[in-house]
Short mmCIF file of C-alpha atoms in Angstrom, two decimals:
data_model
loop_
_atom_site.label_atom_id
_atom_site.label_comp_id
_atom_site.label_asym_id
_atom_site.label_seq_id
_atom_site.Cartn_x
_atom_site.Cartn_y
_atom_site.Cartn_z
CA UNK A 241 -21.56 -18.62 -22.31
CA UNK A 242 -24.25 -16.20 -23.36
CA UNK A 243 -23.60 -11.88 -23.97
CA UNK A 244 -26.53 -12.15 -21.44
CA UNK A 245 -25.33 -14.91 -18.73
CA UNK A 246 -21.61 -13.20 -18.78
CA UNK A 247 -23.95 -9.66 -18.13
CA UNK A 248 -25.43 -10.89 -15.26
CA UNK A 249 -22.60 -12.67 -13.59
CA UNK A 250 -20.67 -9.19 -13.76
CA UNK A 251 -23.77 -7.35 -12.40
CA UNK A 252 -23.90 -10.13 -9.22
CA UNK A 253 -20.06 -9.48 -8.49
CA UNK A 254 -21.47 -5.72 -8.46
CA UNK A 255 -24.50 -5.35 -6.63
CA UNK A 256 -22.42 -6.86 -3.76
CA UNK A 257 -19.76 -4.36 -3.97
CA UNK A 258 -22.29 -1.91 -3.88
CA UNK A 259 -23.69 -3.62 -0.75
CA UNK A 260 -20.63 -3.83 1.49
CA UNK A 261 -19.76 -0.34 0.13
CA UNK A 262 -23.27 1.29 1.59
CA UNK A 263 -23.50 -0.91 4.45
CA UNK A 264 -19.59 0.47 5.56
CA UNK A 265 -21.45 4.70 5.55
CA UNK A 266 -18.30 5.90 3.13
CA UNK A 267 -18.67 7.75 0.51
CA UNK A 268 -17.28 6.87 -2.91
CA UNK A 269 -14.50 9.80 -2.18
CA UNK A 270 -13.62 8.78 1.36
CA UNK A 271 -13.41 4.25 0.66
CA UNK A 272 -11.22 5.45 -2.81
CA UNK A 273 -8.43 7.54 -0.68
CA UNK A 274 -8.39 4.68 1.63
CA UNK A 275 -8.45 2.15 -1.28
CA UNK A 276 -5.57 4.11 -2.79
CA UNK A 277 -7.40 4.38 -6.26
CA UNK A 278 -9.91 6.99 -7.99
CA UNK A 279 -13.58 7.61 -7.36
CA UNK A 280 -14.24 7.27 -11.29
CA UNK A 281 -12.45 3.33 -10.95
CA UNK A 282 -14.67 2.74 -7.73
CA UNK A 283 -17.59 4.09 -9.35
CA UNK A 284 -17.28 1.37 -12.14
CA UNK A 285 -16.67 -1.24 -10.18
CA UNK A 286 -19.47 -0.96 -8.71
CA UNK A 287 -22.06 -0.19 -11.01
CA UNK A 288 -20.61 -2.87 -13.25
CA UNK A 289 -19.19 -0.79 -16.15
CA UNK A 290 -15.77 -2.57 -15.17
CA UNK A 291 -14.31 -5.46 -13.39
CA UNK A 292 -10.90 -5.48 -11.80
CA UNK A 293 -8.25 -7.36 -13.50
CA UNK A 294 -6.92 -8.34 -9.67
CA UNK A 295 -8.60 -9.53 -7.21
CA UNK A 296 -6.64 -7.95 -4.69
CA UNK A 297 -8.26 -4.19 -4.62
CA UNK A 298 -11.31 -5.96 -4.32
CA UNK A 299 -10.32 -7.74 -1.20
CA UNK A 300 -8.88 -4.94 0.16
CA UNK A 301 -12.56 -3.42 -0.05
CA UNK A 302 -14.17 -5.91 1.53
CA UNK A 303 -11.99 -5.91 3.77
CA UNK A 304 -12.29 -1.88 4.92
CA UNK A 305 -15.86 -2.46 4.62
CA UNK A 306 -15.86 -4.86 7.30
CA UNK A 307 -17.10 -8.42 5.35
CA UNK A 308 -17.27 -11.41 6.81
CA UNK A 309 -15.28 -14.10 6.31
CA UNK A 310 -18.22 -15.74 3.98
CA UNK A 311 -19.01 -12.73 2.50
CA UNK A 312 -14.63 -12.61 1.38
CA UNK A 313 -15.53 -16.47 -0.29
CA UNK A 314 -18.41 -15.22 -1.60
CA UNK A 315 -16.51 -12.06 -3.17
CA UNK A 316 -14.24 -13.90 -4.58
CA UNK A 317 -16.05 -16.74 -6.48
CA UNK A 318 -18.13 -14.15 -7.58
CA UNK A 319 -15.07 -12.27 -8.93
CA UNK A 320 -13.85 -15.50 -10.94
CA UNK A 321 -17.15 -15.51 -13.01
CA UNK A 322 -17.36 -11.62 -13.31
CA UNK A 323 -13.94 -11.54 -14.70
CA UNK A 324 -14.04 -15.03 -16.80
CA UNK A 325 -16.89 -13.22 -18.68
CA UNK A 326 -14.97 -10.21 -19.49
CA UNK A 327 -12.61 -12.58 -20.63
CA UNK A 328 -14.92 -14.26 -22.61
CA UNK A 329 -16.07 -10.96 -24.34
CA UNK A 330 -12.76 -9.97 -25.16
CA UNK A 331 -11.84 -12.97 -27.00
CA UNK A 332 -15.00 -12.61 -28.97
CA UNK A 333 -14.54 -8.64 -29.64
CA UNK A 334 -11.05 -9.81 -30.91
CA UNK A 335 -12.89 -12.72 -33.19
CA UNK A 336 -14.74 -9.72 -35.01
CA UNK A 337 -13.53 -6.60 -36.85
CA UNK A 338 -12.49 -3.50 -35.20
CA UNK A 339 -14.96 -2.03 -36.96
CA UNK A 340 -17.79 -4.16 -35.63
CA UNK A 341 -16.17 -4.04 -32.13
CA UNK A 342 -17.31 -0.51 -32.15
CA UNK A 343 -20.14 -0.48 -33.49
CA UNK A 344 -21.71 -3.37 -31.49
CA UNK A 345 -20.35 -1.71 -28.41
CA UNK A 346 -21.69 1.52 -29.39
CA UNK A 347 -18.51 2.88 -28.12
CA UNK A 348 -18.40 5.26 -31.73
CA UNK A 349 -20.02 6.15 -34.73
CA UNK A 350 -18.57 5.72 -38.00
CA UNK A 351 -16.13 8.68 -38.48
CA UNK A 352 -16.55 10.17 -35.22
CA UNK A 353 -14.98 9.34 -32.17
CA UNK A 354 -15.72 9.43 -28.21
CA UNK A 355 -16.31 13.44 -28.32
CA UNK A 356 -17.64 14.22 -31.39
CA UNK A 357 -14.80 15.09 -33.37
CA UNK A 358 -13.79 13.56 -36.54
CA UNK A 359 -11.78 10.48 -36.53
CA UNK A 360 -9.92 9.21 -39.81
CA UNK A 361 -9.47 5.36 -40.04
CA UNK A 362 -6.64 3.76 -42.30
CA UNK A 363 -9.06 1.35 -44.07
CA UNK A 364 -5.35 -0.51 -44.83
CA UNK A 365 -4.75 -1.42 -41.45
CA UNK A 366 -8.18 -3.49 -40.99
CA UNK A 367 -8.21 -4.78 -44.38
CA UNK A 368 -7.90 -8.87 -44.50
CA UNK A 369 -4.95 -10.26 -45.83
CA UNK A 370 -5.09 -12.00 -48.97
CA UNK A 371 -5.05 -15.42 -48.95
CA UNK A 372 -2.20 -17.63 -50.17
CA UNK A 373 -2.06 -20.38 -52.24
CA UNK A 374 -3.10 -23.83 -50.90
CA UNK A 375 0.70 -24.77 -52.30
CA UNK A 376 2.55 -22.24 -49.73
CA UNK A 377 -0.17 -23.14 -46.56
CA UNK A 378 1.45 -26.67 -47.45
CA UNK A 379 4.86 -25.73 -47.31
CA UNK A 380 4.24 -23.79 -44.45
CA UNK A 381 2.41 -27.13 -42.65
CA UNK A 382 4.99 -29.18 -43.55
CA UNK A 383 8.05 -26.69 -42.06
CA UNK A 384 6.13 -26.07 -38.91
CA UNK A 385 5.80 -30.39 -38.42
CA UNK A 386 9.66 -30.58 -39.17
CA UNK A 387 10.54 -27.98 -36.24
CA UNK A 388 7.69 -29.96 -34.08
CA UNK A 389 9.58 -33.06 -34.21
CA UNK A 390 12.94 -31.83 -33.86
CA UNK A 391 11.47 -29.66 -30.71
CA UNK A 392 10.25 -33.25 -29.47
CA UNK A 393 13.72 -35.35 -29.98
CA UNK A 394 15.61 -32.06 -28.28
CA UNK A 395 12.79 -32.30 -25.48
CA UNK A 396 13.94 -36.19 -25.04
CA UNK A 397 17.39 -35.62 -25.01
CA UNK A 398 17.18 -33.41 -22.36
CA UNK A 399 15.00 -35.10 -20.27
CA UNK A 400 18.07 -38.16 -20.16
CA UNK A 401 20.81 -36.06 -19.53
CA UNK A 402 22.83 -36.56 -16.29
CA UNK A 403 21.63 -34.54 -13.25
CA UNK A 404 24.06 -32.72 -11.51
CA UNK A 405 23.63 -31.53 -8.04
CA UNK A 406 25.71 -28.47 -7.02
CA UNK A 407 27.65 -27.73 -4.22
CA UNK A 408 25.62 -26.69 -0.96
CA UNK A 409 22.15 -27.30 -2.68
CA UNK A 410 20.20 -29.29 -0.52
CA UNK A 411 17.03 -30.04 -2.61
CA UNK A 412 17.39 -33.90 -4.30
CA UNK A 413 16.00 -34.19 -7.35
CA UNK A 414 13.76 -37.09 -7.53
CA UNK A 415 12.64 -39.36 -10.20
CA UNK A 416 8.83 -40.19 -10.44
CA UNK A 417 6.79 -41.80 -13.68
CA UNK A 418 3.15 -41.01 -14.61
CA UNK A 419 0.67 -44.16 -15.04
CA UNK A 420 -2.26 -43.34 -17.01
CA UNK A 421 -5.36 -45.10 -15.92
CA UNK A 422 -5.47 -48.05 -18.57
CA UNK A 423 -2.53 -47.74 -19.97
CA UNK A 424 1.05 -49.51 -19.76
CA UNK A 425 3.15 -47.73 -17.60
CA UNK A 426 5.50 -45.42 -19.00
CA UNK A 427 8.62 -44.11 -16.42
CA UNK A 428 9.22 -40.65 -16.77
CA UNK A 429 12.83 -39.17 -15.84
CA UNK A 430 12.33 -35.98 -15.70
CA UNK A 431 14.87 -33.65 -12.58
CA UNK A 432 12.94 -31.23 -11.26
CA UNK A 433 15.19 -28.05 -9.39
CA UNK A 434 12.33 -28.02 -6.84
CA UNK A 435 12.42 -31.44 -5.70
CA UNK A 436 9.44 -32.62 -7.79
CA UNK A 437 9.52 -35.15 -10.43
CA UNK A 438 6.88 -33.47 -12.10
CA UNK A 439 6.76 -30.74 -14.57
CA UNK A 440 6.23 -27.46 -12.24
CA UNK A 441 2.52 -26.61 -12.28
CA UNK A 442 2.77 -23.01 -12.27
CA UNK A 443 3.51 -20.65 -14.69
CA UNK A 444 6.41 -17.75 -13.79
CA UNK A 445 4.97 -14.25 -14.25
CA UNK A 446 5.91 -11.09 -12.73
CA UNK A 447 2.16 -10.88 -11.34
CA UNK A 448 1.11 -11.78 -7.91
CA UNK A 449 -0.73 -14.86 -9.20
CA UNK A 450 0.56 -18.23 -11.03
CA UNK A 451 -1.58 -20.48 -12.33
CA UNK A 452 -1.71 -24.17 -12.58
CA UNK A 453 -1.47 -25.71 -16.31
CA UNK A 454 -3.77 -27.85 -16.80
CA UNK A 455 -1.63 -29.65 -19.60
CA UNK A 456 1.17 -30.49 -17.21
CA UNK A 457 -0.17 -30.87 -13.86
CA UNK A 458 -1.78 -34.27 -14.19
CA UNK A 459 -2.97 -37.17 -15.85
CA UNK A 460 -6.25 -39.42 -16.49
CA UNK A 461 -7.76 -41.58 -19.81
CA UNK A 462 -11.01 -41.46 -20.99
CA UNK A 463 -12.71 -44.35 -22.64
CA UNK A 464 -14.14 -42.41 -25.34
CA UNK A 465 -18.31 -43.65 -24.92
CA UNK A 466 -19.46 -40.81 -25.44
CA UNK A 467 -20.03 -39.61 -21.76
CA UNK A 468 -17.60 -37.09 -19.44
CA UNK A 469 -14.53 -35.87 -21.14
CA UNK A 470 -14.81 -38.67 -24.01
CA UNK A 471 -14.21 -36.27 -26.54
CA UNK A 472 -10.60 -34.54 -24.81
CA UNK A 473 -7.32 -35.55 -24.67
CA UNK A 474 -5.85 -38.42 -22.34
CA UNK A 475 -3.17 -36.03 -20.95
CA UNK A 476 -5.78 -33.05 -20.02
CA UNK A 477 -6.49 -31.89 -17.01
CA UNK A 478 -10.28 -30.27 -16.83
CA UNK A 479 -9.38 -27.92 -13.88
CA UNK A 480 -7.22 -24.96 -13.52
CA UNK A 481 -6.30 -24.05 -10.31
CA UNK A 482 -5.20 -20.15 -9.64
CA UNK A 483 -2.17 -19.12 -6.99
CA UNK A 484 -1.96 -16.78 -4.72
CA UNK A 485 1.51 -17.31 -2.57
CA UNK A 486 0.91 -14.44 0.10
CA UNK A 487 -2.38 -13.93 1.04
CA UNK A 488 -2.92 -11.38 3.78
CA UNK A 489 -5.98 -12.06 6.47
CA UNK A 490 -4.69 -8.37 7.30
CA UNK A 491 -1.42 -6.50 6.94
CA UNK A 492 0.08 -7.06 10.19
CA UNK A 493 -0.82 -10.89 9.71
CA UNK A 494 2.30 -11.02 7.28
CA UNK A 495 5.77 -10.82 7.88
CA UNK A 496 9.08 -11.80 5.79
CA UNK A 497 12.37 -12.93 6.83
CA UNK A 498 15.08 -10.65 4.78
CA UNK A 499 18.96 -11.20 4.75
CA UNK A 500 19.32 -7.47 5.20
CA UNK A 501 19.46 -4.66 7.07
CA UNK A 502 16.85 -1.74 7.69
CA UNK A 503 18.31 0.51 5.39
CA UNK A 504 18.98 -1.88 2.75
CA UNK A 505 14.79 -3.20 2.53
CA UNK A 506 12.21 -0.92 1.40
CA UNK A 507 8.81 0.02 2.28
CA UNK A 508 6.27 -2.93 2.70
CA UNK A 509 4.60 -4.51 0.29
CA UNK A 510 0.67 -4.68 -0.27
CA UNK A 511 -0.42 -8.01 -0.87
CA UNK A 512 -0.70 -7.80 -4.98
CA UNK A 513 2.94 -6.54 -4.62
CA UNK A 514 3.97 -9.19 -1.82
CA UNK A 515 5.58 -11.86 -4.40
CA UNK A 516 7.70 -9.31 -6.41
CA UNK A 517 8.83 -7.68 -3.44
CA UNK A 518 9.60 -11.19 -1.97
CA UNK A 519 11.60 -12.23 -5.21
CA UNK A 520 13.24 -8.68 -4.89
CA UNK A 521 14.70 -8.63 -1.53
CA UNK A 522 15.11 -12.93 -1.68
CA UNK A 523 12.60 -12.79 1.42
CA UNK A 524 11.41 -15.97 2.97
CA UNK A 525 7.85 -16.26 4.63
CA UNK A 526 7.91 -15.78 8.15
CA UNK A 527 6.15 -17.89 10.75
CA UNK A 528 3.70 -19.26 8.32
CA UNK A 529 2.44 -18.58 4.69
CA UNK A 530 -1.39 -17.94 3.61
CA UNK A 531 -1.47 -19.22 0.11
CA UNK A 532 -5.06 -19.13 -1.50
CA UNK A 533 -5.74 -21.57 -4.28
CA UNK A 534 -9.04 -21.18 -6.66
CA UNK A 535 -10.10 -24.25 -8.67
CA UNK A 536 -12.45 -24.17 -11.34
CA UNK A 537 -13.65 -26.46 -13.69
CA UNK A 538 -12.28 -25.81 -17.66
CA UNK A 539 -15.40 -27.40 -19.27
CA UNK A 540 -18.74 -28.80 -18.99
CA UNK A 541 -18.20 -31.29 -16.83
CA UNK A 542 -18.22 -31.39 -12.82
CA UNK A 543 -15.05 -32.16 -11.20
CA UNK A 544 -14.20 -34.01 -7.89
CA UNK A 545 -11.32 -32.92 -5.50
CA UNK A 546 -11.09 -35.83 -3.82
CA UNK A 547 -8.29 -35.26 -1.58
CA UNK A 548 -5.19 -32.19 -0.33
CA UNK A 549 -2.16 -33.35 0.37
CA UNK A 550 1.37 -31.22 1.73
CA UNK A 551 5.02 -32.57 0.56
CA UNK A 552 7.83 -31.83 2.48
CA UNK A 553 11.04 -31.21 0.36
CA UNK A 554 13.64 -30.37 2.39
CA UNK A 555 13.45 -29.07 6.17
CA UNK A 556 16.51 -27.47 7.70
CA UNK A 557 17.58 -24.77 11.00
CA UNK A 558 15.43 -21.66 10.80
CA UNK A 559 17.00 -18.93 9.29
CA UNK A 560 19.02 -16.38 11.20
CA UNK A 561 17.43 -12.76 9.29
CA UNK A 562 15.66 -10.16 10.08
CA UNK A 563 11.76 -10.27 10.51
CA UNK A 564 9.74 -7.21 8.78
CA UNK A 565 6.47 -6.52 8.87
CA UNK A 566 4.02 -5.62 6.22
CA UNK A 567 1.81 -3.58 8.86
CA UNK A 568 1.30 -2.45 12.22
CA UNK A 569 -2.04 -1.56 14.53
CA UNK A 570 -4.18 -4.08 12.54
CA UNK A 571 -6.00 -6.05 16.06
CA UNK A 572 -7.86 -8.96 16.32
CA UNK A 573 -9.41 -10.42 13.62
CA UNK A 574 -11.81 -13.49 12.76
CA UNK A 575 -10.28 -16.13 11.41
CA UNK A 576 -11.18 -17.75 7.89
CA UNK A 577 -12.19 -20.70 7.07
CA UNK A 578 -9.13 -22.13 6.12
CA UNK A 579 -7.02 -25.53 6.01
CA UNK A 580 -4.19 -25.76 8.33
CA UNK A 581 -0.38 -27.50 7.77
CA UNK A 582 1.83 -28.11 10.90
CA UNK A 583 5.49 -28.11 9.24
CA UNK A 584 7.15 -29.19 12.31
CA UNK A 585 5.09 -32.34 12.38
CA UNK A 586 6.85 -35.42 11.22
CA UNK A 587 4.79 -35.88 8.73
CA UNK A 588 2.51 -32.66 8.38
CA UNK A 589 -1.07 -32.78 6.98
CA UNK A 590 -3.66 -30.75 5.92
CA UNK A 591 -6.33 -30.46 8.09
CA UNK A 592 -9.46 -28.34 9.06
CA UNK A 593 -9.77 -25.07 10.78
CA UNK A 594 -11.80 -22.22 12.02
CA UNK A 595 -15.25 -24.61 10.35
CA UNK A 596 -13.56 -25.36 7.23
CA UNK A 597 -15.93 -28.14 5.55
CA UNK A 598 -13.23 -31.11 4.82
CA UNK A 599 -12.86 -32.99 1.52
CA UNK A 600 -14.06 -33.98 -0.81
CA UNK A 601 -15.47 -30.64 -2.92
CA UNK A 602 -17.05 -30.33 -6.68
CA UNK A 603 -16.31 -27.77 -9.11
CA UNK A 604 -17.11 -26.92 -12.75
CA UNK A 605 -16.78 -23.75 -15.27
CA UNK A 606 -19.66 -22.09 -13.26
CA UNK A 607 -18.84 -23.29 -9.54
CA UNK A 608 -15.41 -22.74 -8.54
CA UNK A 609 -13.95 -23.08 -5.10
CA UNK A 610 -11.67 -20.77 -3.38
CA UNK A 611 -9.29 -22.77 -0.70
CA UNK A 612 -6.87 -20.85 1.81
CA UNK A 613 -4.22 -23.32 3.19
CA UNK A 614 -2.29 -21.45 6.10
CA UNK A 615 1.26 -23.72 6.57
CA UNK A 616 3.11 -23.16 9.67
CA UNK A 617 6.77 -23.29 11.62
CA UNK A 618 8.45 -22.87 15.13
CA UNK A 619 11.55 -24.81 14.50
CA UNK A 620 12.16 -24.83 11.07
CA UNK A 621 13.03 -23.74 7.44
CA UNK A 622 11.10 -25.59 5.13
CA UNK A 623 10.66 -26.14 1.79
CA UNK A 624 6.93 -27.63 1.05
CA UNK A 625 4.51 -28.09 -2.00
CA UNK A 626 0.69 -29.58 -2.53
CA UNK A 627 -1.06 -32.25 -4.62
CA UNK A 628 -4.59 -31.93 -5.23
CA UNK A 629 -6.17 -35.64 -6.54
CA UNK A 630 -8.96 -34.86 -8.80
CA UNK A 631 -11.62 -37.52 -10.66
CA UNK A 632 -14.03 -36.78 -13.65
CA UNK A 633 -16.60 -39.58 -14.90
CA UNK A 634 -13.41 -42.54 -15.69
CA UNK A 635 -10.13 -39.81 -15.42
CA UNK A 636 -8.32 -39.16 -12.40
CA UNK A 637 -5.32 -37.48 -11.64
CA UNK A 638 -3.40 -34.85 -9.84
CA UNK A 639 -2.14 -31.22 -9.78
CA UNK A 640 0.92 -30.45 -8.19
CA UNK A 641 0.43 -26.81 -6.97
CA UNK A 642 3.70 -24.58 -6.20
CA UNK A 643 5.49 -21.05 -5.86
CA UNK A 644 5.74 -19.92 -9.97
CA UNK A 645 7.98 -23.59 -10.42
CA UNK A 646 9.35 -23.00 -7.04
CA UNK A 647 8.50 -24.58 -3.85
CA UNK A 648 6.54 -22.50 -1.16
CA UNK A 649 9.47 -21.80 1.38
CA UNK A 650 8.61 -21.10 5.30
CA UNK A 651 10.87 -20.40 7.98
CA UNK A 652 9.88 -19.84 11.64
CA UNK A 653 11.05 -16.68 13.11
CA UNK A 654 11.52 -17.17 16.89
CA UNK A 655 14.53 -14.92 18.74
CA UNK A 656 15.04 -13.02 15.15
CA UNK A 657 14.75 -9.13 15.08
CA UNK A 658 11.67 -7.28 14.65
CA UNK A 659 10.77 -4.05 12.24
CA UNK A 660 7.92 -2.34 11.60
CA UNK A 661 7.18 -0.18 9.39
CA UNK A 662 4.83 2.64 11.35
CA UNK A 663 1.93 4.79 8.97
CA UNK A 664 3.64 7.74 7.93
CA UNK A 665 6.78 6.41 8.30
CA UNK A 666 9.51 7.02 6.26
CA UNK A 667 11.70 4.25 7.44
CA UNK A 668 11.54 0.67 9.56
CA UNK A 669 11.26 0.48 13.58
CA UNK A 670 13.07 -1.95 15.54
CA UNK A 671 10.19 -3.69 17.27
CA UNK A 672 10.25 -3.27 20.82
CA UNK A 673 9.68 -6.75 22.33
CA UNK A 674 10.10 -8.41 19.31
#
């Protein structure tokens, strides 16, 4: 992508901040207090100077300004490209000297930094290391091959081992092998602790976001003529698909069932806090889950989604905690576009809601798609994941799409106890009612 392309995608993501911002009447001052950040971060967000590393303070603006539910999918695919460009710009600021960095930027003179004032630079620390013999770079090869393939035989040995299932752990692992298109079959017996054969799909990080690995989500072949994805690995995947667990339509739309008391749970979460303060307090989705998925494209060439699918692992009594609430006074809102999953069905779907356009959807590099799947229980504690089947030119294959390794986990919340957590609060509420 060109300086120049990666410019103006940052400068659309902008100009329609700036829009929602003066359509809303705030001032920069008055949307920053109630955006809980400063009027200088606002200020560059939406002139373009920066681009937030989250999406969800930019949600959270759209949201206070009133968008519309196409306007929030508009946002956010906008978002994706603003911030893959930074991206992009970073990893070629980091190709280059610091030196040139700076000067290309025209961040700093020579000598002189942001104010004026003199700056001294240890020439040492950006000097290039000198290069070593072709003799020790073969050495080096050579070790770094050795510990590859005793990685690989340790990797194998585990993979046969025994599986054990421990006492009270309802979750059977389950034994599934990968066919590539083409190719003989080759088993793969692999336990999964979530109840999936495969590899988990998303990475664990203490953010509010996991992402899919493309390595290790899927399969598909490619015949190598020349045409889409000839020139790429068998075992690639050429979509990535981002994870948001807890999304929030609004505040009071999200609640969590905790094994504790009042005075034992803090103060709610916000939603880019929601998954560490789930993991925290061991909190369970109440009622349903929001999870947002955005799937983009890792090259060139257009992908198909053909088809969304919803796994049930395990489905048990609902449990018997304490329902808290992550706001209160929020009223009516409209409802997304979204996709909808029954967990009390038999065999739950996904299917349509609120207009959602069904499957199947294209995406590449520049045209991502942002889904939101809401999943649902009355009667239940479940345990669920998603598949999404993808197809590119002669590959196909599928991402499994979970909780950070983990599956999503839902449990309804009927007869349980109520808090709330009232603004200007200092502690939780026993919902009247609830």
């Amino acid at each position: 992508m060109s300086d120049e392309t990666g410019t103006e995608r940052t400068e659309e993501f902008a100009r329609l901040l700036r829009e929602l911002k003066d359509r809303s009447g705030l001032s920069y001052g008055t949307l920053a207090k109630r955006l809980h950040m400063s009027t200088s971060t606002l200020h560059r967000y939406c002139n373009g100077t920066a681009v937030p590393v989250e999406y969800a303070p930019v949600e959270r603006l759209a949201r206070v300004c009133r968008a519309t539910p196409q306007e929030l999918v508009d946002l956010h695919r906008r978002w994706i490209l603003a911030d893959a460009a930074r991206g992009r710009k970073a990893d070629q600021g980091a190709t280059r000297g610091p030196a040139q960095v700076a000067a290309s930027d025209g961040t700093a003179e020579p000598g002189q930094g942001e104010n004026g004032e003199p700056v001294v630079i240890d020439t040492a620390a950006v000097a290039l290391p000198p290069r070593r013999p072709s003799w020790l770079r073969r050495r080096r090869t050579a070790l770094i091959a050795s510990v590859a393939v005793v990685a690989a035989l340790g990797a194998v040995t585990y993979a046969l081992r025994p599986t054990t299932v421990r006492a009270g752990d309802t979750t059977t692992p389950t034994f599934t092998g990968t066919l590539d298109v083409g190719a003989a079959a080759k088993p793969s017996a692999t336990p999964s602790p979530s109840g999936s054969g495969h590899k988990p799909s998303a990475s664990a990080s203490p953010s509010p976001t996991g992402t899919a690995a493309s390595a290790d989500a899927g399969s598909g072949t490619s015949k190598g003529d020349g045409k889409q994805g000839a020139n790429r690995p068998a075992t690639a995947v050429p979509l990535a698909v981002d994870i948001r667990p807890y999304v929030y339509e609004d505040p009071c739309s999200q609640h969590f069932l905790v094994d504790s008391d009042p005075e034992q749970v803090g103060p709610p979460a916000t939603e880019e806090n929601a998954q560490r303060w789930s993991a925290a307090y061991g909190a369970v989705s109440s009622g349903e889950q929001r999870v947002a998925l955005t799937v983009q494209g890792t090259g060139e060439d257009t992908v198909v989604l053909n088809s969304l699918h919803v796994r049930v692992l395990t489905k048990g009594a609902p449990l018997s905690w304490n329902d808290y609430s992550m706001g209160v006074g929020c009223g009516g809102g409209v409802g997304t576009k979204s996709f909808d999953v029954d967990l009390d069905n038999g065999s739950p779907t996904v299917t349509v809601k609120n207009g959602q356009r069904d499957f199947p959807y294209k995406v590449s590099e520049s045209d991502p798609e942002v889904f939101y799947v809401t999943a649902h229980t009355k009667a239940h504690d479940v345990r669920w994941d998603l598949s999404l089947e993808w197809s590119s030119g002669d590959r196909s294959g599928t991402v499994h799409i979970d909780n950070a390794g983990r599956p999503f986990r839902t449990s309804a919340d009927v007869g349980r106890p109520g808090y709330d957590y009232p603004l200007g609060s200092s502690e939780w509420i026993e919902r009247v009612g609830g």
